[in-house]
PDB file of C-alpha atoms in Angstrom:
ATOM      1  CA  UNK U   1      -4.124 -17.933  -0.877  1.00 60.00           C
ATOM      2  CA  UNK U   2      -3.071 -14.490   0.242  1.00 88.00           C
ATOM      3  CA  UNK U   3      -2.747 -10.926  -0.910  1.00 90.00           C
ATOM      4  CA  UNK U   4       0.712  -9.511  -0.238  1.00 92.00           C
ATOM      5  CA  UNK U   5       1.003  -5.729   0.129  1.00 94.00           C
ATOM      6  CA  UNK U   6       4.138  -4.332  -1.555  1.00 95.00           C
ATOM      7  CA  UNK U   7       3.669  -0.733  -0.436  1.00 96.00           C
ATOM      8  CA  UNK U   8       7.022  -0.708   1.363  1.00 95.00           C
ATOM      9  CA  UNK U   9       8.791  -1.700  -1.866  1.00 96.00           C
ATOM     10  CA  UNK U  10       7.118   1.062  -3.851  1.00 97.00           C
ATOM     11  CA  UNK U  11       7.887   3.639  -1.149  1.00 97.00           C
ATOM     12  CA  UNK U  12      11.562   2.626  -1.270  1.00 97.00           C
ATOM     13  CA  UNK U  13      11.621   2.824  -5.069  1.00 97.00           C
ATOM     14  CA  UNK U  14      10.109   6.315  -4.943  1.00 97.00           C
ATOM     15  CA  UNK U  15      12.379   7.335  -2.037  1.00 97.00           C
ATOM     16  CA  UNK U  16       9.373   8.471  -0.020  1.00 97.00           C
ATOM     17  CA  UNK U  17       8.711   8.075   3.692  1.00 97.00           C
ATOM     18  CA  UNK U  18       5.469   6.594   4.978  1.00 96.00           C
ATOM     19  CA  UNK U  19       4.659   9.707   6.975  1.00 96.00           C
ATOM     20  CA  UNK U  20       5.000  11.872   3.850  1.00 97.00           C
ATOM     21  CA  UNK U  21       2.668   9.611   1.873  1.00 97.00           C
ATOM     22  CA  UNK U  22       0.168   9.502   4.744  1.00 97.00           C
ATOM     23  CA  UNK U  23       0.124  13.293   4.862  1.00 97.00           C
ATOM     24  CA  UNK U  24      -0.313  13.622   1.084  1.00 97.00           C
ATOM     25  CA  UNK U  25      -3.234  11.191   0.873  1.00 97.00           C
ATOM     26  CA  UNK U  26      -4.964  12.241   4.083  1.00 96.00           C
ATOM     27  CA  UNK U  27      -4.723   9.084   6.182  1.00 96.00           C
ATOM     28  CA  UNK U  28      -3.098   8.573   9.554  1.00 95.00           C
ATOM     29  CA  UNK U  29       0.425   7.188   9.743  1.00 96.00           C
ATOM     30  CA  UNK U  30      -0.952   4.363  11.885  1.00 96.00           C
ATOM     31  CA  UNK U  31      -3.493   3.314   9.244  1.00 95.00           C
ATOM     32  CA  UNK U  32      -0.858   3.453   6.512  1.00 95.00           C
ATOM     33  CA  UNK U  33       1.457   1.363   8.692  1.00 95.00           C
ATOM     34  CA  UNK U  34      -1.280  -1.256   9.148  1.00 95.00           C
ATOM     35  CA  UNK U  35      -1.800  -1.351   5.387  1.00 94.00           C
ATOM     36  CA  UNK U  36       1.944  -1.640   4.773  1.00 93.00           C
ATOM     37  CA  UNK U  37       2.212  -4.582   7.146  1.00 91.00           C
ATOM     38  CA  UNK U  38      -0.771  -6.356   5.577  1.00 87.00           C
ATOM     39  CA  UNK U  39      -2.765  -6.299   8.822  1.00 90.00           C
ATOM     40  CA  UNK U  40      -5.880  -4.836   7.242  1.00 89.00           C
ATOM     41  CA  UNK U  41      -8.766  -6.805   5.804  1.00 89.00           C
ATOM     42  CA  UNK U  42      -9.598  -4.284   3.125  1.00 91.00           C
ATOM     43  CA  UNK U  43      -8.733  -0.976   1.568  1.00 93.00           C
ATOM     44  CA  UNK U  44     -11.043   1.602   0.023  1.00 95.00           C
ATOM     45  CA  UNK U  45     -10.639   2.156  -3.693  1.00 97.00           C
ATOM     46  CA  UNK U  46     -10.409   5.875  -2.941  1.00 97.00           C
ATOM     47  CA  UNK U  47      -7.379   5.267  -0.701  1.00 96.00           C
ATOM     48  CA  UNK U  48      -5.801   2.896  -3.205  1.00 97.00           C
ATOM     49  CA  UNK U  49      -6.296   5.457  -5.979  1.00 98.00           C
ATOM     50  CA  UNK U  50      -4.706   8.195  -3.857  1.00 98.00           C
ATOM     51  CA  UNK U  51      -1.689   5.989  -3.112  1.00 98.00           C
ATOM     52  CA  UNK U  52      -1.297   5.154  -6.805  1.00 98.00           C
ATOM     53  CA  UNK U  53      -1.582   8.828  -7.730  1.00 98.00           C
ATOM     54  CA  UNK U  54       1.110   9.905  -5.268  1.00 97.00           C
ATOM     55  CA  UNK U  55       3.481   7.026  -6.052  1.00 97.00           C
ATOM     56  CA  UNK U  56       2.784   7.133  -9.808  1.00 97.00           C
ATOM     57  CA  UNK U  57       2.030   3.411  -9.958  1.00 97.00           C
ATOM     58  CA  UNK U  58      -0.731   0.907 -10.666  1.00 97.00           C
ATOM     59  CA  UNK U  59      -2.666  -1.133  -8.046  1.00 97.00           C
ATOM     60  CA  UNK U  60      -0.856  -4.241  -9.298  1.00 96.00           C
ATOM     61  CA  UNK U  61       2.443  -2.653  -8.260  1.00 97.00           C
ATOM     62  CA  UNK U  62       1.179  -2.540  -4.673  1.00 96.00           C
ATOM     63  CA  UNK U  63      -0.735  -5.814  -4.351  1.00 95.00           C
ATOM     64  CA  UNK U  64       0.315  -9.364  -5.220  1.00 94.00           C
ATOM     65  CA  UNK U  65      -1.770 -12.537  -5.117  1.00 93.00           C
ATOM     66  CA  UNK U  66       0.026 -15.646  -3.838  1.00 91.00           C
ATOM     67  CA  UNK U  67      -1.641 -19.060  -3.988  1.00 89.00           C
ATOM     68  CA  UNK U  68      -0.441 -21.735  -1.606  1.00 79.00           C
ATOM     69  CA  UNK U  69      -1.629 -25.141  -0.475  1.00 65.00           C
ATOM     70  CA  UNK U  70      -2.577 -25.746   3.133  1.00 57.00           C
TER      71      UNK U  70
END
């Protein structure tokens, strides 16, 4: 099973650049890029809430659970 991060999709839908979002929520562009690519092991609820606030979305719009067999 895996959690897929759909931040890039939501940014495209909102016509917003990653660097603009990073600036608005107070995180580095590098950290936002790592989150976008799914290379992080966790995200703070505070950061998730800030992203949702700026993109006017719900956490479920950004994260997707995918079950798969090994």
